[in-house]
Amino acid sequence: MASFCSVWRRSSILFLLLCVLVAQISTCFSSKVYVVYMGSKNGEDPDEILAQNHQILASVHTGSIEDAQASHIHSYRHGFKGFAARLTDHQASQISKMPGVVSVFPNSKRSLHTTHSWDFMGLLGEQTLEVSGFNIKNQVNVIVGFIDTGIWPESPSFNDANMPPVPARWKGVCQSGEAFNSSTCNRKVIGARYYKSGYEAEEDSADTVAFSSPRDSAGHGSHTASIAAGRYVSNMTYKGLASGGARGGAPMARIAVYKTCWDTGCYDVDLLAAFDDAIRDGVHILSLSLGPDAPQGDYFTDAISVGSFHAARHGILVVASAGNEGNPGSATNLAPWMITVAASSTDRDFTSDIVLGNGVNLTGESLSVFGMKASASIISASEAFAGYFTPYQSSYCLESSLNKTKARGKVLVCHHAESSTESKLAKSVVVKEAGGVGMVLIDEADMDVAVPFVIPSAIIGRRTGKHLLSYINRTRRPMARILPARTTLGLKPAPRVTAFSAKGPNALTPQILKPDITAPGLNILASWSPAVADKQFNILSGTSMACPHVTGIAALIKAVHPSWSPAAIRSAIMTSATLLDKKHKPIIVDPEGKKGNAFDYGSGFLNPTRALDPGLVYDAQPADYVSFLCSVGYDEKSLHQITLDNSTCAQAFRTATDLNYPSITVPNLEGNISVTRTVTNVGKPENIYKAAVSSPKGINVTVIPNRLVFTSLGQKISFTVNFKVVAPSKGYTFGFLSWMSGRSRVTSPLVVQVAHSNSGLMR
């Protein structure tokens, strides 16, 4: 018996070892898609780059060119160098050690960050030629690229009536495909491409219903493009809500489409291909309403950071959304060579009244245009639990969680969890299928996002939800009636930073403030794809919608100041922003209504008219971003591979704070520090600016000199900002520096954290 047990133990150990070995072999030899990034292009012929890529792949495929070509997915050979290929982990590791290779990273998936808003910001009516005295007709020569889900070119927002011929600088194409011909483009939508190599390498393409072409089957791309650059539409409406004329920020600018996002998301391989083509095509601005999940990876293992770096080196401004996670430190798209946009409200909302049996009216958010004809009994969904579901589970109106007998003919009160990614719309479907006649949804995150429910429904916040549940619990026969949604204007206060908008501090480089700016992103009406729910226009919320608002203003600035660098345009947008709402009170943040700070809104709320005439700009050139990279740990070897020029770290900044950015952030301040900035005069040739400072709590801030005297246009003057700890405080504290001259005000946020202080925030 002992002998048998001994043999059994040895056999078991051998079996386990064999299992481990098989698992290791499987891991080693299973392949997946990687991006091999090789830095800047240095004049090489694109075909030569492709051949070199095949040679690199052959070297890890025992010299076989055939195997190399079979593993190859895409080559980047216009704006920068690199390729995508299917590799084992071992092969990826081998390539990462080869000369000329900057980084090798997996083909990760990115998520989309999903009218009246322009009136709210002061761009009224069908303005196309002049804003605040500035002639903006040159916008017809500004080309804006959108990396998104494609476009519905037949939308009235994209008609080309009375538009002049396509600008001569345009080198792009109109790529044909499913339901999209090469002649589908026009003088408004001047180019369109689509990319799905990265998507098809990771997903089963048979499951997709998207058009295999630049045509938009999701709606998101058409929505964002029309916000930034849509033509005037005289009667845009969503089922009778928000009726009126609407247009984009730069309605005469040209649109170039780069469809990289499909039903499940946007893959790195395709995003980089879009950047690569856009650089060659001749766009001036790129808009991306998408990004990685937080926390974001290193700059050169993140596809958007890589692509935008090379775009900036080619003079292209990149505008990106900050994300929708809503928590401190959740902002993404953190590179200092792009503009990162947070989301805020306007003074318009879509509301639905909930009339209780005791005569009390509660107001919720909704896009349901149908209401209840009469009052009905209202119960908590937890009372209608079904089957194996607990009352707590049923309170969230999960699929199949409701008892039809208990729910039939009633209004159900459901909950939506703060961290849930479940569809709020789907909950109304669950209630309808259970026989419910209405739904009140308590949003535990208080997002204020209106939803087009399938039955009379409204969303309320936690505080209102407590009042409603109290009424239900204390009333013998609680009743309620939900009225149709209506458009409400003049809401106060406005703007407010939305609860879902991603926030700082910058989790990758704390010395760079992110987000940079906030713009309308709550319940925005814009064009849509009729392939989705057969409608031309739709209302969406997200930093996805805020991003193109900034893109549109950037296009107007480019029209007025065509020679300005991407950094100068970013500076104009940031330093002209406002920190006050329409009632001249400090901007607050949903859901608590607390006073906002720079981690919520960056420099403040977008001010289109002032951005065209900023007075001074904080400019930066590609070489400055090299110095920035040196300051965060990149060595000269890495930089040479990225830039393929003679860049060195001889001019490296002491810290990343020294980048000539329009905001100043000093984390871990010990004692005192001096920070230098340089401003360029873009206003009156002869002008005098005086410094005005609001110091962060516990910090003494002095500016030397505190008076800037300009004698010519384009003149640059440097100044030093000294920070000294006088009363150590907890966490980050906030202030601002303004350069004042008459009505001109050039404002930069000041953000400071004293060394060893707690990571909490001061307001």
Short mmCIF file of C-alpha atoms in Angstrom, two decimals, residues 364-543:
data_model
loop_
_atom_site.label_atom_id
_atom_site.label_comp_id
_atom_site.label_asym_id
_atom_site.label_seq_id
_atom_site.Cartn_x
_atom_site.Cartn_y
_atom_site.Cartn_z
CA GLY A 364 -36.01 64.41 -13.22
CA GLU A 365 -33.92 64.11 -16.37
CA SER A 366 -35.45 62.43 -19.41
CA LEU A 367 -35.71 62.31 -23.18
CA SER A 368 -38.98 60.34 -23.09
CA VAL A 369 -41.43 62.40 -25.12
CA PHE A 370 -44.43 60.34 -24.04
CA GLY A 371 -45.98 60.53 -20.58
CA MET A 372 -48.52 58.67 -18.48
CA LYS A 373 -52.17 59.53 -19.10
CA ALA A 374 -53.10 58.92 -15.48
CA SER A 375 -51.52 58.27 -12.11
CA ALA A 376 -50.57 54.72 -11.14
CA SER A 377 -49.38 52.94 -8.05
CA ILE A 378 -45.64 53.45 -7.41
CA ILE A 379 -43.46 50.88 -5.64
CA SER A 380 -39.78 50.24 -5.09
CA ALA A 381 -38.52 47.64 -7.57
CA SER A 382 -37.21 45.69 -4.57
CA GLU A 383 -40.85 44.82 -3.76
CA ALA A 384 -41.20 43.13 -7.16
CA PHE A 385 -38.27 40.72 -6.80
CA ALA A 386 -38.58 37.51 -8.77
CA GLY A 387 -37.14 33.99 -8.70
CA TYR A 388 -33.64 33.66 -7.30
CA PHE A 389 -33.09 37.42 -7.16
CA THR A 390 -32.95 39.14 -3.78
CA PRO A 391 -34.92 42.36 -3.16
CA TYR A 392 -31.60 44.24 -3.23
CA GLN A 393 -30.70 42.84 -6.66
CA SER A 394 -34.16 43.54 -8.02
CA SER A 395 -33.91 47.15 -6.83
CA TYR A 396 -31.42 47.65 -9.69
CA CYS A 397 -33.94 46.30 -12.24
CA LEU A 398 -31.59 43.69 -13.63
CA GLU A 399 -32.75 41.53 -16.53
CA SER A 400 -35.37 38.94 -15.43
CA SER A 401 -35.22 40.23 -11.83
CA LEU A 402 -38.81 41.54 -11.68
CA ASN A 403 -42.00 39.63 -10.88
CA LYS A 404 -44.53 40.44 -13.59
CA THR A 405 -47.51 39.99 -11.30
CA LYS A 406 -46.15 42.51 -8.80
CA ALA A 407 -44.88 44.98 -11.42
CA ARG A 408 -47.83 45.02 -13.83
CA GLY A 409 -49.53 48.41 -14.14
CA LYS A 410 -47.18 50.12 -11.70
CA VAL A 411 -44.45 52.74 -11.69
CA LEU A 412 -41.23 51.15 -10.45
CA VAL A 413 -38.42 52.95 -8.63
CA CYS A 414 -35.10 51.45 -9.76
CA HIS A 415 -31.51 52.20 -8.76
CA HIS A 416 -28.42 52.72 -10.90
CA ALA A 417 -25.12 51.93 -9.16
CA GLU A 418 -22.45 54.64 -9.07
CA SER A 419 -19.78 52.46 -10.71
CA SER A 420 -22.12 50.56 -13.03
CA THR A 421 -21.57 50.42 -16.77
CA GLU A 422 -25.05 48.98 -17.28
CA SER A 423 -27.37 50.79 -19.63
CA LYS A 424 -29.94 53.01 -17.97
CA LEU A 425 -32.06 52.60 -21.08
CA ALA A 426 -31.99 48.82 -20.63
CA LYS A 427 -33.57 49.17 -17.18
CA SER A 428 -36.64 50.79 -18.72
CA VAL A 429 -36.84 47.83 -21.12
CA VAL A 430 -36.76 45.44 -18.15
CA VAL A 431 -39.56 47.36 -16.43
CA LYS A 432 -41.64 47.47 -19.62
CA GLU A 433 -41.24 43.72 -20.18
CA ALA A 434 -42.40 43.13 -16.60
CA GLY A 435 -45.58 45.12 -17.31
CA GLY A 436 -44.55 48.36 -15.63
CA VAL A 437 -46.07 51.58 -16.98
CA GLY A 438 -43.35 53.93 -15.80
CA MET A 439 -39.94 54.09 -14.14
CA VAL A 440 -38.16 56.49 -11.82
CA LEU A 441 -34.43 55.79 -11.84
CA ILE A 442 -32.35 56.88 -8.84
CA ASP A 443 -28.87 57.57 -10.22
CA GLU A 444 -26.49 57.07 -7.31
CA ALA A 445 -23.79 58.98 -9.22
CA ASP A 446 -26.07 61.99 -9.90
CA MET A 447 -24.89 62.28 -13.50
CA ASP A 448 -27.72 64.51 -14.85
CA VAL A 449 -27.58 62.69 -18.20
CA ALA A 450 -30.91 62.53 -20.04
CA VAL A 451 -31.86 59.16 -21.59
CA PRO A 452 -34.47 58.24 -24.27
CA PHE A 453 -36.34 55.60 -22.25
CA VAL A 454 -38.86 53.21 -23.85
CA ILE A 455 -41.61 54.00 -21.31
CA PRO A 456 -42.43 57.19 -19.37
CA SER A 457 -39.37 57.55 -17.14
CA ALA A 458 -37.18 60.09 -15.37
CA ILE A 459 -33.80 60.07 -13.63
CA ILE A 460 -33.41 61.66 -10.21
CA GLY A 461 -30.42 62.03 -7.88
CA ARG A 462 -29.81 60.48 -4.48
CA ARG A 463 -31.26 63.38 -2.47
CA THR A 464 -34.50 63.50 -4.45
CA GLY A 465 -34.56 59.71 -4.37
CA LYS A 466 -34.63 59.74 -0.56
CA HIS A 467 -37.68 62.05 -0.61
CA LEU A 468 -39.46 59.77 -3.07
CA LEU A 469 -38.76 56.57 -1.13
CA SER A 470 -39.84 58.28 2.07
CA TYR A 471 -43.16 59.18 0.42
CA ILE A 472 -43.62 55.57 -0.75
CA ASN A 473 -42.78 54.07 2.66
CA ARG A 474 -45.03 56.46 4.64
CA THR A 475 -48.06 56.43 2.33
CA ARG A 476 -50.73 53.75 2.34
CA ARG A 477 -51.41 53.92 -1.40
CA PRO A 478 -48.56 55.90 -3.02
CA MET A 479 -49.35 57.11 -6.53
CA ALA A 480 -47.34 58.86 -9.24
CA ARG A 481 -47.66 60.14 -12.78
CA ILE A 482 -44.68 60.83 -15.05
CA LEU A 483 -45.18 63.65 -17.58
CA PRO A 484 -43.51 63.92 -21.02
CA ALA A 485 -40.02 65.42 -21.22
CA ARG A 486 -39.70 69.09 -22.06
CA THR A 487 -36.90 71.50 -22.92
CA THR A 488 -35.92 73.78 -20.04
CA LEU A 489 -33.82 76.91 -20.64
CA GLY A 490 -32.16 79.36 -18.29
CA LEU A 491 -31.06 76.82 -15.69
CA LYS A 492 -28.92 78.19 -12.89
CA PRO A 493 -26.11 77.87 -12.15
CA ALA A 494 -24.47 77.25 -15.53
CA PRO A 495 -22.02 76.10 -16.59
CA ARG A 496 -21.32 73.35 -14.05
CA VAL A 497 -18.64 70.67 -14.37
CA THR A 498 -20.44 67.36 -14.91
CA ALA A 499 -20.19 64.53 -12.41
CA PHE A 500 -18.90 62.10 -15.05
CA SER A 501 -16.08 64.34 -16.33
CA ALA A 502 -12.63 62.86 -15.62
CA LYS A 503 -10.47 64.89 -13.27
CA GLY A 504 -6.89 65.66 -12.32
CA PRO A 505 -4.28 65.45 -10.98
CA ASN A 506 -2.23 64.13 -13.90
CA ALA A 507 -1.46 60.53 -12.90
CA LEU A 508 1.49 60.25 -15.32
CA THR A 509 3.28 63.62 -15.01
CA PRO A 510 1.87 65.61 -12.05
CA GLN A 511 3.80 68.73 -13.15
CA ILE A 512 1.46 69.13 -16.16
CA LEU A 513 -2.10 70.16 -15.33
CA LYS A 514 -4.80 68.03 -16.94
CA PRO A 515 -7.52 68.52 -18.06
CA ASP A 516 -6.66 71.79 -19.84
CA ILE A 517 -10.12 73.25 -20.41
CA THR A 518 -13.82 72.44 -20.02
CA ALA A 519 -16.58 72.83 -22.62
CA PRO A 520 -20.23 71.79 -23.04
CA GLY A 521 -20.65 68.01 -22.89
CA LEU A 522 -24.01 67.42 -21.21
CA ASN A 523 -27.12 66.62 -23.28
CA ILE A 524 -25.76 67.96 -26.58
CA LEU A 525 -27.94 67.85 -29.71
CA ALA A 526 -26.10 67.17 -32.98
CA SER A 527 -26.22 65.09 -36.17
CA TRP A 528 -26.55 61.34 -36.08
CA SER A 529 -26.46 58.25 -38.27
CA PRO A 530 -29.89 57.10 -39.51
CA ALA A 531 -28.46 53.57 -39.42
CA VAL A 532 -29.03 53.80 -35.65
CA ALA A 533 -32.71 54.10 -34.66
CA ASP A 534 -33.56 55.81 -37.97
CA LYS A 535 -33.08 59.40 -36.82
CA GLN A 536 -31.02 62.29 -38.18
CA PHE A 537 -30.19 63.98 -34.88
CA ASN A 538 -29.52 62.78 -31.36
CA ILE A 539 -28.74 64.03 -27.85
CA LEU A 540 -25.60 62.63 -26.20
CA SER A 541 -23.45 63.39 -23.16
CA GLY A 542 -19.77 62.87 -22.44
CA THR A 543 -16.35 64.44 -22.76
#
